[in-house]
Amino acid sequence: MSEIVGEDIFAVQAVVDMYNQGNPNKIGKNCYDAVKRKTSDLQEAAAKLFVAEDTIKSWNRKGGHFRCPKLENIIAVCKYTNTEIRKILN
């Protein structure tokens, strides 16, 4: 987490708060979009992010098959795609 937000404990808390108060569908879509901008090969992205390809696909869905990314997955997406975490969580 410190690689993404730095060592400031208040910045870490702000990210946790943004995640907890955020719209799960929007956060999932932002993660999916960031991955798709990085690569069209979701299988490759899944291997780098240590998640299933179906998990990445679910971030772009609504309804019963939607899975909101866990905070650790969001951090991995940010590192993989070089995206600022606040852009994913907003």
CSV table of C-alpha atoms in Angstrom, one decimal:
chain,number,residue,atom,x,y,z
A,1,MET,CA,0.0,0.0,0.0
A,2,SER,CA,2.8,2.4,0.8
A,3,GLU,CA,4.1,2.0,-2.8
A,4,ILE,CA,0.7,3.4,-4.0
A,5,VAL,CA,-0.1,6.1,-1.4
A,6,GLY,CA,3.2,6.7,0.4
A,7,GLU,CA,4.1,6.3,4.0
A,8,ASP,CA,1.6,8.9,5.4
A,9,ILE,CA,-0.8,7.0,7.6
A,10,PHE,CA,-3.5,9.6,6.8
A,11,ALA,CA,-3.2,9.0,3.1
A,12,VAL,CA,-3.6,5.2,3.7
A,13,GLN,CA,-6.7,5.9,5.8
A,14,ALA,CA,-8.1,8.2,3.1
A,15,VAL,CA,-7.7,5.4,0.5
A,16,VAL,CA,-9.4,2.9,2.8
A,17,ASP,CA,-12.3,5.4,3.4
A,18,MET,CA,-12.6,6.0,-0.4
A,19,TYR,CA,-12.8,2.3,-0.9
A,20,ASN,CA,-15.4,1.7,1.8
A,21,GLN,CA,-17.6,4.7,0.7
A,22,GLY,CA,-17.1,4.2,-3.0
A,23,ASN,CA,-19.6,2.8,-5.5
A,24,PRO,CA,-18.6,-0.9,-6.0
A,25,ASN,CA,-19.9,-0.9,-9.6
A,26,LYS,CA,-17.9,2.2,-10.5
A,27,ILE,CA,-14.8,0.9,-8.8
A,28,GLY,CA,-15.1,-2.4,-10.6
A,29,LYS,CA,-15.6,-0.7,-14.0
A,30,ASN,CA,-12.6,1.6,-13.3
A,31,CYS,CA,-10.4,-1.4,-12.6
A,32,TYR,CA,-11.6,-3.2,-15.7
A,33,ASP,CA,-11.1,-0.1,-17.9
A,34,ALA,CA,-7.5,0.4,-16.5
A,35,VAL,CA,-6.6,-3.2,-17.3
A,36,LYS,CA,-8.1,-3.0,-20.8
A,37,ARG,CA,-6.2,0.2,-21.5
A,38,LYS,CA,-3.0,-1.7,-20.5
A,39,THR,CA,-3.7,-4.8,-22.5
A,40,SER,CA,-6.4,-6.5,-24.5
A,41,ASP,CA,-5.1,-9.9,-23.3
A,42,LEU,CA,-7.1,-10.5,-20.1
A,43,GLN,CA,-5.5,-13.9,-19.6
A,44,GLU,CA,-2.0,-12.2,-19.4
A,45,ALA,CA,-3.4,-9.5,-17.1
A,46,ALA,CA,-5.0,-12.2,-14.9
A,47,ALA,CA,-1.7,-14.0,-14.5
A,48,LYS,CA,0.1,-10.7,-13.6
A,49,LEU,CA,-2.6,-9.7,-11.1
A,50,PHE,CA,-2.9,-13.3,-9.6
A,51,VAL,CA,-6.7,-13.4,-10.3
A,52,ALA,CA,-8.9,-15.4,-12.6
A,53,GLU,CA,-9.7,-14.0,-16.0
A,54,ASP,CA,-13.4,-14.3,-15.1
A,55,THR,CA,-12.7,-12.1,-12.1
A,56,ILE,CA,-11.5,-9.3,-14.3
A,57,LYS,CA,-14.4,-9.7,-16.6
A,58,SER,CA,-16.8,-9.6,-13.6
A,59,TRP,CA,-15.6,-6.1,-12.8
A,60,ASN,CA,-17.3,-4.9,-15.9
A,61,ARG,CA,-20.7,-6.5,-15.1
A,62,LYS,CA,-23.7,-5.5,-13.2
A,63,GLY,CA,-26.0,-7.8,-11.3
A,64,GLY,CA,-25.4,-11.3,-10.0
A,65,HIS,CA,-22.1,-11.9,-11.7
A,66,PHE,CA,-20.5,-8.7,-10.6
A,67,ARG,CA,-17.6,-8.9,-8.1
A,68,CYS,CA,-16.3,-5.7,-6.5
A,69,PRO,CA,-12.5,-5.9,-6.6
A,70,LYS,CA,-10.9,-6.3,-3.2
A,71,LEU,CA,-8.6,-3.5,-2.0
A,72,GLU,CA,-5.5,-5.6,-2.6
A,73,ASN,CA,-6.7,-6.3,-6.2
A,74,ILE,CA,-7.2,-2.6,-6.8
A,75,ILE,CA,-3.7,-1.9,-5.5
A,76,ALA,CA,-2.4,-4.6,-7.9
A,77,VAL,CA,-4.3,-3.1,-10.8
A,78,CYS,CA,-2.8,0.3,-10.0
A,79,LYS,CA,0.7,-1.1,-9.9
A,80,TYR,CA,0.2,-3.1,-13.1
A,81,THR,CA,-1.4,-0.3,-15.1
A,82,ASN,CA,0.5,2.6,-13.5
A,83,THR,CA,-2.8,4.3,-12.5
A,84,GLU,CA,-3.3,6.5,-9.5
A,85,ILE,CA,-5.5,4.8,-6.9
A,86,ARG,CA,-7.7,7.8,-6.5
A,87,LYS,CA,-8.7,7.6,-10.1
A,88,ILE,CA,-9.8,4.0,-9.6
A,89,LEU,CA,-11.7,4.8,-6.4
A,90,ASN,CA,-13.5,7.9,-7.7
